[in-house]
Tab-separated table of C-alpha atoms in Angstrom:
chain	number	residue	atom	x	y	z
H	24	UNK	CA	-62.906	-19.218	176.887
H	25	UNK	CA	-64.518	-22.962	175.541
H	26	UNK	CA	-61.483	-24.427	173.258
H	27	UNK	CA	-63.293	-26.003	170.415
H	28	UNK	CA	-61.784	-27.945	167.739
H	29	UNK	CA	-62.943	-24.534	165.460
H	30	UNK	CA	-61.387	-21.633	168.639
H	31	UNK	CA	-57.985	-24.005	168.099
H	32	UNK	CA	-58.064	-24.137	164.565
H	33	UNK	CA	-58.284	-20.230	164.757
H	34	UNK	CA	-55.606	-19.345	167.527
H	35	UNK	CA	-53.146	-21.840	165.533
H	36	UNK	CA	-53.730	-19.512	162.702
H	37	UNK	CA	-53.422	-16.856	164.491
H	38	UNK	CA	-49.997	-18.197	165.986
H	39	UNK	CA	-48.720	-19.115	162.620
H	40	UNK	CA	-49.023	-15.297	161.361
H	41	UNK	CA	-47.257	-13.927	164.130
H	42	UNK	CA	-44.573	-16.527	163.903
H	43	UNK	CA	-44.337	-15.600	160.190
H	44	UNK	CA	-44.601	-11.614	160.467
H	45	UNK	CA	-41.752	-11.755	163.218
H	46	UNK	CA	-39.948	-14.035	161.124
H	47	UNK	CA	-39.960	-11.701	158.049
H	48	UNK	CA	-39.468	-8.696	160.296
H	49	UNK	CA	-36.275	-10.718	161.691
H	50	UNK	CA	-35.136	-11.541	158.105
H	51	UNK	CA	-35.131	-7.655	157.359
H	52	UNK	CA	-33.358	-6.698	159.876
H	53	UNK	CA	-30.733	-9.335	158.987
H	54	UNK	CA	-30.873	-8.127	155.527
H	55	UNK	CA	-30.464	-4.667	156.915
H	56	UNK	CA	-27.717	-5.182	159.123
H	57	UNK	CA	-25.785	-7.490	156.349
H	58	UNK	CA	-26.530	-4.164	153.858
H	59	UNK	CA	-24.940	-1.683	156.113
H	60	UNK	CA	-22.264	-3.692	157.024
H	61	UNK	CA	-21.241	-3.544	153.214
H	62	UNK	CA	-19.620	-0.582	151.062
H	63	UNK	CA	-22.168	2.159	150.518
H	64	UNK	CA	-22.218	3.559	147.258
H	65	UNK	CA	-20.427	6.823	146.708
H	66	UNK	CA	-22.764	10.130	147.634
H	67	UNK	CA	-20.286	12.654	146.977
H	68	UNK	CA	-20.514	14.993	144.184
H	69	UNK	CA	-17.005	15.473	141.803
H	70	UNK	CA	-16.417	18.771	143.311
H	71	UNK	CA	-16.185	17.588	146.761
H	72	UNK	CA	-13.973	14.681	145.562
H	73	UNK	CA	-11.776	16.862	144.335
H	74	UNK	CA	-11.096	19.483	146.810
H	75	UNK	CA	-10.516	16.170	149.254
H	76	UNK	CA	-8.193	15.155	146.071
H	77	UNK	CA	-6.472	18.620	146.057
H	78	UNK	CA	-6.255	18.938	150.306
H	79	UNK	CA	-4.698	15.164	149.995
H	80	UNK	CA	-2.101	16.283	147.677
H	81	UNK	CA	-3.225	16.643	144.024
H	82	UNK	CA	-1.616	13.250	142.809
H	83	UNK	CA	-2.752	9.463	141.226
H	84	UNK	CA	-0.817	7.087	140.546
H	85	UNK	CA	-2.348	5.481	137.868
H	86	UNK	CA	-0.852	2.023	136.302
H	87	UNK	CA	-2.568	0.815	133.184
H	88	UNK	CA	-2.298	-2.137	130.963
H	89	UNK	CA	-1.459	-1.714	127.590
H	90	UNK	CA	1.381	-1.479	124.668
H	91	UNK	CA	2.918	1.928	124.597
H	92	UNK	CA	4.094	4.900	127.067
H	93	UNK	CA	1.772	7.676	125.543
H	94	UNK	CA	-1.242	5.056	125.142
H	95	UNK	CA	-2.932	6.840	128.023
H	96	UNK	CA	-1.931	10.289	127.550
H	97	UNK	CA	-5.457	11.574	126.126
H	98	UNK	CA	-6.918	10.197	129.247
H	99	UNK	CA	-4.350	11.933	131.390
H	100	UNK	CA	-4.775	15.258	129.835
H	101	UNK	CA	-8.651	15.165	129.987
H	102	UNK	CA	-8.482	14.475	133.437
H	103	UNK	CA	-5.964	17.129	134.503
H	104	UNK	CA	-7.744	19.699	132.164
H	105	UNK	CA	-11.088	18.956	133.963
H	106	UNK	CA	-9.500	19.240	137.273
H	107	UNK	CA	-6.816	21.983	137.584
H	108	UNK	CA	-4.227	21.642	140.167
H	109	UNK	CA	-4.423	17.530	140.034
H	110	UNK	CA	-1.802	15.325	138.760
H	111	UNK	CA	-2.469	12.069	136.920
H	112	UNK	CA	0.740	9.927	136.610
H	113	UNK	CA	0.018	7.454	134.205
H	114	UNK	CA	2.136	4.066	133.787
H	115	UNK	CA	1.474	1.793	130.711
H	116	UNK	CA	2.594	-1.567	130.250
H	117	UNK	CA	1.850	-4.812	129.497
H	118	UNK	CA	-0.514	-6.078	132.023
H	119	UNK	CA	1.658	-9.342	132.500
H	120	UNK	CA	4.080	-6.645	133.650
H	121	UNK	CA	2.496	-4.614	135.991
H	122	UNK	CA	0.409	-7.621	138.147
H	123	UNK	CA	4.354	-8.973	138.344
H	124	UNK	CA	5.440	-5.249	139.563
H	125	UNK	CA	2.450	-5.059	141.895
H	126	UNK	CA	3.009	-8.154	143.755
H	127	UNK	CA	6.348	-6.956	143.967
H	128	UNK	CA	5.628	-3.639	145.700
H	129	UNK	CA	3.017	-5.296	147.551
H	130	UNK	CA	5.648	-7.578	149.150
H	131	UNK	CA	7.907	-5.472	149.919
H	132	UNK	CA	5.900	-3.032	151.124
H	133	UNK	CA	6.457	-0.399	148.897
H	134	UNK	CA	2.767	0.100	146.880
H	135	UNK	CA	3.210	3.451	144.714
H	136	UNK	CA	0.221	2.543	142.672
H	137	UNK	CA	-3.382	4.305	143.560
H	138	UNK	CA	-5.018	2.612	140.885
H	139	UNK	CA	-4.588	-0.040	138.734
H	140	UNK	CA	-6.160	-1.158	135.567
H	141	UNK	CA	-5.639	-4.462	133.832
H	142	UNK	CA	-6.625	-6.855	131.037
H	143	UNK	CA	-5.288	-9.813	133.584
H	144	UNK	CA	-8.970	-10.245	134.811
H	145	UNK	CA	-7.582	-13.083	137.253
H	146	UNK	CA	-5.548	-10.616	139.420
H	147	UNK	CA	-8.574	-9.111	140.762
H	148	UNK	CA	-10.320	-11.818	142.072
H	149	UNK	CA	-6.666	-13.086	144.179
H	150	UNK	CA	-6.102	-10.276	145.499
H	151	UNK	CA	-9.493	-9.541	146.312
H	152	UNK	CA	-8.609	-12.599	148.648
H	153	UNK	CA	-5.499	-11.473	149.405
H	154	UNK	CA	-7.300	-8.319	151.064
H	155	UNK	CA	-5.234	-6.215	148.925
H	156	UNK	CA	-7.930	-4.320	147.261
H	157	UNK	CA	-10.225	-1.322	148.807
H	158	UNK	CA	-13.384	-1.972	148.616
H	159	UNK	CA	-15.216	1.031	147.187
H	160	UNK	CA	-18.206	1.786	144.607
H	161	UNK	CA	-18.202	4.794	142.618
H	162	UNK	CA	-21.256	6.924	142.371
H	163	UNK	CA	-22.113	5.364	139.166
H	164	UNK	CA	-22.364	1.736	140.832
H	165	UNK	CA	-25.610	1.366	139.784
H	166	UNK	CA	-25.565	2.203	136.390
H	167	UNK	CA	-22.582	-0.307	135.387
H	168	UNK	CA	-23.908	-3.550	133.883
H	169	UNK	CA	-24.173	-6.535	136.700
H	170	UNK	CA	-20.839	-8.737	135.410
H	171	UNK	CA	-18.628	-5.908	134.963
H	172	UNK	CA	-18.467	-4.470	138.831
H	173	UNK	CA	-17.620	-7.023	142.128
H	174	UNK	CA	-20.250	-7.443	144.191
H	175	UNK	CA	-18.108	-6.082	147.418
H	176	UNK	CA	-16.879	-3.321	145.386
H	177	UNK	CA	-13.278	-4.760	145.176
H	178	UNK	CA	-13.262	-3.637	141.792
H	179	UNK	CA	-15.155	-2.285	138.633
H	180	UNK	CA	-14.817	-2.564	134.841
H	181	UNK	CA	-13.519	0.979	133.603
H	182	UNK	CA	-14.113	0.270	130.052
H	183	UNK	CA	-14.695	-2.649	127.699
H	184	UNK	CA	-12.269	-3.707	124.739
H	185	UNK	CA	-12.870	-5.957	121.879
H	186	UNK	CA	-10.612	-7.930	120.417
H	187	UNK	CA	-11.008	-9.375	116.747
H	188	UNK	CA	-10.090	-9.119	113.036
H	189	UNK	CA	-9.466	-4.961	111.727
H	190	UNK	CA	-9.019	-4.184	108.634
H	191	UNK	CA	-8.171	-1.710	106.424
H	192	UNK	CA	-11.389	-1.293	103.543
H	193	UNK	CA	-9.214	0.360	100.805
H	194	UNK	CA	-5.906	-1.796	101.723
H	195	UNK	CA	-8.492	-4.820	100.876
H	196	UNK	CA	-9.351	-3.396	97.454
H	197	UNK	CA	-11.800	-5.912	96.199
H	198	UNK	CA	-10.767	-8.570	98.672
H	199	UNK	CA	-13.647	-9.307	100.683
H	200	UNK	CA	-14.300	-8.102	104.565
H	201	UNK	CA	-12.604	-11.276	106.412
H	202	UNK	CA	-15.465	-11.877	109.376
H	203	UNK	CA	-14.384	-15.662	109.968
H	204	UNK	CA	-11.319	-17.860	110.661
H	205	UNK	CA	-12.973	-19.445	107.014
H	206	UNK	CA	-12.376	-15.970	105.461
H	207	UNK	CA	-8.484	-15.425	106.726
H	208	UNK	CA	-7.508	-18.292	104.764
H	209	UNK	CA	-8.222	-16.676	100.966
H	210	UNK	CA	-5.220	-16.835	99.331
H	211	UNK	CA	-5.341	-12.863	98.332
H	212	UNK	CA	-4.604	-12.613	102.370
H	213	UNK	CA	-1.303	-13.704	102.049
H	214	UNK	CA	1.296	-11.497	103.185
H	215	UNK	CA	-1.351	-9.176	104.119
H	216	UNK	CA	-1.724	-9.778	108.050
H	217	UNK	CA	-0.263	-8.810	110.988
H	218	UNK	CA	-0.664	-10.311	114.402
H	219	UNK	CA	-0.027	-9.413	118.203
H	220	UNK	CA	2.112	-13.181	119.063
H	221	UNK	CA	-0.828	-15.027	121.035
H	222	UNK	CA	1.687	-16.274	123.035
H	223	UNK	CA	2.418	-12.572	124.168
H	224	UNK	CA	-0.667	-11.542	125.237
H	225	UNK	CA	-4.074	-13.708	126.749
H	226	UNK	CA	-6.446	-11.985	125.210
H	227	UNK	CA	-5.007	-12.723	121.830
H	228	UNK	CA	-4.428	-16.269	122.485
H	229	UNK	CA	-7.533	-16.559	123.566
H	230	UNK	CA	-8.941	-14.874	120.342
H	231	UNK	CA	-6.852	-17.697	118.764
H	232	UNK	CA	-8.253	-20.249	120.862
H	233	UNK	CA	-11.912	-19.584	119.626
H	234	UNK	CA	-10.480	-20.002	116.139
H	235	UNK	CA	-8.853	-23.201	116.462
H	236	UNK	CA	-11.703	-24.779	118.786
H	237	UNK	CA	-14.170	-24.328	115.953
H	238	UNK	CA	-12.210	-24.961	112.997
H	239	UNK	CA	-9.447	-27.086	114.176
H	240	UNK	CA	-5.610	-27.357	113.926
H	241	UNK	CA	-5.647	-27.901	110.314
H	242	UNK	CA	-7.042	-23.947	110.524
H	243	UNK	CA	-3.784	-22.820	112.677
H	244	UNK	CA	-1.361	-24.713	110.027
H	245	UNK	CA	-3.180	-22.739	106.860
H	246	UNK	CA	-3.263	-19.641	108.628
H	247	UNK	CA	0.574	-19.862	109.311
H	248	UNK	CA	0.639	-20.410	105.082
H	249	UNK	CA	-0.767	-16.975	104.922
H	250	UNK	CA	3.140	-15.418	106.204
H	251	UNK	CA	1.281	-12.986	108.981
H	252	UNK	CA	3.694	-10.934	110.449
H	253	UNK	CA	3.963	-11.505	114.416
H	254	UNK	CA	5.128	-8.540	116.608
H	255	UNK	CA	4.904	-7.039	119.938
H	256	UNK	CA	1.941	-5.344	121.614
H	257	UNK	CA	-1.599	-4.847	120.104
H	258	UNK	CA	-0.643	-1.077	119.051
H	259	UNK	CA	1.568	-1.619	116.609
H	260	UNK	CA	-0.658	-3.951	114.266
H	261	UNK	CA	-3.449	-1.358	114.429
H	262	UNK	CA	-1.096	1.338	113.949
H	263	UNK	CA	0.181	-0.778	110.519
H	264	UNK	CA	-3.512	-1.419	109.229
H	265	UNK	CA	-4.526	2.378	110.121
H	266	UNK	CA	-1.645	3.327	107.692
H	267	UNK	CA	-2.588	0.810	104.711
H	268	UNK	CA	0.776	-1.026	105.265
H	269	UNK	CA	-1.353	-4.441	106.183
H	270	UNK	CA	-5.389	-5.191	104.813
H	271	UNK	CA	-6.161	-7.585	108.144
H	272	UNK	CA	-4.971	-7.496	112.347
H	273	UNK	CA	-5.695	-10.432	114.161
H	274	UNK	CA	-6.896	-10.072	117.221
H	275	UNK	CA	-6.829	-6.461	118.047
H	276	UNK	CA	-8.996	-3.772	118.799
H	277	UNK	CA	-10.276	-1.604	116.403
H	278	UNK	CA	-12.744	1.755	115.447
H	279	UNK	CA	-16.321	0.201	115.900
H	280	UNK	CA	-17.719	2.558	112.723
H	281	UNK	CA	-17.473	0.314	109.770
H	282	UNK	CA	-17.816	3.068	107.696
H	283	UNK	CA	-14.472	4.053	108.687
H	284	UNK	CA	-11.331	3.260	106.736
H	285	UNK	CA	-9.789	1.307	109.186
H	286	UNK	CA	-12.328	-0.460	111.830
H	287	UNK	CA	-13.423	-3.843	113.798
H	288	UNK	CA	-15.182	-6.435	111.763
H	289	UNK	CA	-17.406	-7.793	114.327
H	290	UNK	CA	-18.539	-11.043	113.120
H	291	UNK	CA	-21.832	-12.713	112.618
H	292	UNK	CA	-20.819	-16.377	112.830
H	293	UNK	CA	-17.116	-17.083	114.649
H	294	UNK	CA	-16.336	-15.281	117.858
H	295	UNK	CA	-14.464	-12.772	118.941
H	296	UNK	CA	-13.026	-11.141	122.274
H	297	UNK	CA	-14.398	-8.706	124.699
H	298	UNK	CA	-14.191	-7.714	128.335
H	299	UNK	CA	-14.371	-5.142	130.794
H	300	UNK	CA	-11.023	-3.933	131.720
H	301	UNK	CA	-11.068	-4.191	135.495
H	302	UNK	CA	-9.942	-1.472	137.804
H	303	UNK	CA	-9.327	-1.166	141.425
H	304	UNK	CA	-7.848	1.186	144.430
H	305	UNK	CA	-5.068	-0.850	146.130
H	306	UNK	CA	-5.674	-0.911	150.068
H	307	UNK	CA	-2.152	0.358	150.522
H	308	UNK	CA	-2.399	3.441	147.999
H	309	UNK	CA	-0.654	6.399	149.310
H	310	UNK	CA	-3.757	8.518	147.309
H	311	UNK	CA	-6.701	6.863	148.058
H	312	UNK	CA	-8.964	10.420	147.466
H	313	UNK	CA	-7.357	10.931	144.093
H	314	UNK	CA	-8.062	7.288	143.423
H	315	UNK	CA	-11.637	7.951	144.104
H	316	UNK	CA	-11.758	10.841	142.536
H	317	UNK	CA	-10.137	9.470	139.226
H	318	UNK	CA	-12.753	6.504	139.181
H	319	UNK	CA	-15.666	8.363	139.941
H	320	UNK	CA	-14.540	10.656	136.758
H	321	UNK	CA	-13.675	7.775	134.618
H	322	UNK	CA	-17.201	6.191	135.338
H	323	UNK	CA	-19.208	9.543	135.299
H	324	UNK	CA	-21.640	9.422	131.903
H	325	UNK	CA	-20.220	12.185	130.421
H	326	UNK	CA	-16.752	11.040	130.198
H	327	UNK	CA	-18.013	7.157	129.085
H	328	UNK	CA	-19.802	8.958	126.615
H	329	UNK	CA	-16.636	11.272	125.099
H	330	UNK	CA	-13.315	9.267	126.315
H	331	UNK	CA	-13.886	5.604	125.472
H	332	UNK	CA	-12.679	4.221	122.772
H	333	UNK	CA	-14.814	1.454	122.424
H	334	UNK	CA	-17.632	0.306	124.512
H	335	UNK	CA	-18.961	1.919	127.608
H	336	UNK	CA	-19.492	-0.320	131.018
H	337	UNK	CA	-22.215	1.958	131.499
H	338	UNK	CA	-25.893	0.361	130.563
H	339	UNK	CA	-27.119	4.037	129.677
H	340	UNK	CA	-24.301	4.631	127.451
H	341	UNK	CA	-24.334	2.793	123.884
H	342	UNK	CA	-21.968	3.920	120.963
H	343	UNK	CA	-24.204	4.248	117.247
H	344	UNK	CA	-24.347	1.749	115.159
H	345	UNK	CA	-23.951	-1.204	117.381
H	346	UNK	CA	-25.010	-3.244	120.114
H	347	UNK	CA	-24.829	-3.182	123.917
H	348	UNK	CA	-21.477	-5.539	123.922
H	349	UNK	CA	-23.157	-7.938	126.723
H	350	UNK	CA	-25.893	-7.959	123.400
H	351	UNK	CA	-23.104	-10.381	121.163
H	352	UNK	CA	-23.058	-13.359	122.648
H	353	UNK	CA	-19.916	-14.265	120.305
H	354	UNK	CA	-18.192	-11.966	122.246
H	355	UNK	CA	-17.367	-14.583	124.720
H	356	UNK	CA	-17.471	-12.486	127.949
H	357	UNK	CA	-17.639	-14.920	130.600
H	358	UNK	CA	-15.660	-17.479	128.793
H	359	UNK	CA	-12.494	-14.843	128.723
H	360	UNK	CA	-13.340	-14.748	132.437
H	361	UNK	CA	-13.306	-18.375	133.195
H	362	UNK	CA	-10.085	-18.560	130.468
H	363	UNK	CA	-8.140	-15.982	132.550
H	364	UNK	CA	-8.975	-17.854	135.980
H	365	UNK	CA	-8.009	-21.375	134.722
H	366	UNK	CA	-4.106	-20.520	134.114
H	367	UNK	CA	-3.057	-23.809	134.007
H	368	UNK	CA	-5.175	-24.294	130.622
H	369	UNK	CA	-3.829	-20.707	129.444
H	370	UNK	CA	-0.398	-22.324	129.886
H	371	UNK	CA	-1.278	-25.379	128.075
H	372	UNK	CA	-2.613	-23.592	125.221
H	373	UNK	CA	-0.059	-21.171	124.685
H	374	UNK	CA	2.941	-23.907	124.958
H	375	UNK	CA	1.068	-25.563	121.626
H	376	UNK	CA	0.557	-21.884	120.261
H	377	UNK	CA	4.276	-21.707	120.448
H	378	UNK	CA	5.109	-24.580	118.523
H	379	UNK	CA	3.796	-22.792	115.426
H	380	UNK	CA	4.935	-18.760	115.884
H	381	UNK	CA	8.107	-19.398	118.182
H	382	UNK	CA	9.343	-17.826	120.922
H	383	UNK	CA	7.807	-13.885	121.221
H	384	UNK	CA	11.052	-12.165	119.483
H	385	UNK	CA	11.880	-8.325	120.372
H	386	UNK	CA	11.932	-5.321	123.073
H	387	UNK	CA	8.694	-5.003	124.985
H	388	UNK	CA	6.816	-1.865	122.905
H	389	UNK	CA	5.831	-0.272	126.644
H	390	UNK	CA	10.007	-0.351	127.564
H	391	UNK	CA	11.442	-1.157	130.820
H	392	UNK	CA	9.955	0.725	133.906
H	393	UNK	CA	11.773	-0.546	136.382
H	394	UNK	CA	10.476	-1.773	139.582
H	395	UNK	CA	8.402	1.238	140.938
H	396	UNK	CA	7.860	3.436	138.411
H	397	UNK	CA	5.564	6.555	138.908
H	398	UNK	CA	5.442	8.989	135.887
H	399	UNK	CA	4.810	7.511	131.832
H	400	UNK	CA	8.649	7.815	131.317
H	401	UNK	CA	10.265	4.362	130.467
H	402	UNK	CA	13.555	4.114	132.135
């Protein structure tokens, strides 16, 4: 063959496209090979979970964050009533708690939790590092929104919780629905509030934070005019505004129908809190099957749909009247995240907190558990 400057012009071409079709064919294998060397997304049905749950032993150890013993017992008995023969042990406590107890079991060797589920957001992501976490995704992986699951499957949002102002529409009488920090500072208000101490709980103090941020310290000193009673735990103050014996919670969550009696206030103008309470199998759980088998349950539609109390982490599951929560921006997702990472600053904030509420005063509203605790009872 006669090379001309037009046969060379062609055969360079012609070079180039192999280059570039063996390149792309090299880049998919990569892609491939990187894909199956992750966590595949869980294929098996409930059923077949569940006889592997049942042949395993029939038990989960599940610890939970939150403010009172019998806080998760509807979830426990919808979960035992849908699978017969399986035990869910349910601990409750203050997240602060259990990440403390964890690391304690984890150090000594001695994990009795299968799964855990916590409002300290920052836990997941150290030990994630730590390689103390099982990476696994539920069947449902693809259907939960894109910031609420890790991308290794370390761990997944099991719900989402909203933190803000509830209050009680009759309690209020003719007071108007407080929606801002502005609003909290009417003078009818006084004596009429109840509040988790911030300094108790992140998520609070971080609802705080938002408040003072945008209207200032002057805004913490009024409030603190109003007389708002401070106790332990969000459970109680929603319990007290459910019974008409405050108008106004700050900081809690609350029924999302505002047609209800008692409900959230989600505001229009200042923010409030949300999140997606994160959830994980520890590595070292002695029931990894009934782990799976409890997450794939929690996460199946039908339960987000009937057993969540607020928002679903599903993107095909909405409650009426509202919003997809990633919808609000005020809801300050990723700047809860980025709060609970940076615990220096939470530190820093909550020593100023502090100066105005004191020191948190009482018993812990969960009790003591102990060290390894295993069933709801408080020691």
């Amino acid at each position: 063959m006669k090379f001309t400057k037009k046969t060379m012009a062609a055969s360079l071409l012609a070079l180039t496209a192999v280059t570039v079709l063996a390149a792309c064919s090299t880049a998919k294998k990569d892609d491939k090979a990187a894909s199956d060397k992750g966590v595949a997304v869980e294929t098996k049905s409930l059923d077949t979970l569940y006889q592997e749950a049942l042949k395993e032993g029939g038990t989960v150890v599940y610890y939970a964050g939150g403010d009172t013993a019998e806080q998760n017992d509807d979830t426990k008995a919808a979960f035992e009533k849908k699978f017969p023969g399986m035990k869910l042990e349910v601990v409750t406590d203050y997240s602060k708690v259990h990440d403390g107890r964890l690391e304690y079991q984890m150090a000594t060797d001695n994990v009795v939790a299968d799964v855990v589920q916590l409002q300290t957001l920052n836990d997941f992501t150290y030990w994630k590092k730590q390689g103390k976490l099982l990476e696994y995704k539920p069947a449902a992986w693809d259907k939960i929104y894109k910031d609420f699951k890790d991308p290794d499957g370390a761990w997944v949002g099991g719900y989402v919780l909203a933190f803000g102002n509830v209050v009680n529409s009759k309690a209020l009488g003719s007071i108007p629905e407080p929606k801002t920090g502005q609003d909290l500072l009417n003078p009818e208000l006084k004596g009429k509030m109840i509040s988790t101490y911030p300094n108790d709980d992140d998520a609070v103090l971080f609802w705080y934070k938002q408040m003072i941020d945008k209207h200032g310290w002057g805004w913490m000193e009024n409030l603190m005019k109003q007389d708002p009673k401070f106790v332990r735990g969000t459970q109680e103050p929603g319990d007290k505004v459910a019974a008409g014996d405050y108008a106004v919670t700050l900081g809690t969550a609350g029924l999302l129908d505002a047609s209800a009696e008692s409900h959230l206030a989600i505001p229009e103008k200042d923010g409030f809190v949300a999140w997606a309470q994160r959830m994980a199998i520890l590595k070292d759980a002695k029931h990894p099957a009934g782990a799976k088998l409890f997450e794939n349950w929690l996460l199946d539609k039908e339960t987000q749909e009937n057993n969540i109390f607020q928002w679903s982490v599903r993107t095909d599951v909405t409650p009426a009247g509202v919003k997809p929560i990633w919808e609000y921006k005020n809801a300050n997702m990723k700047e809860f995240v980025d709060f609970m990472e940076d615990r220096a600053e939470v530190e820093r904030f909550k020593a100023q907190i502090r100066l105005f509420v004191g020191d948190v005063q009482g018993a812990s509203s969960a009790g003591e558990r102990g060290l390894t605790p295993t069933t709801r009872q408080p020691q």
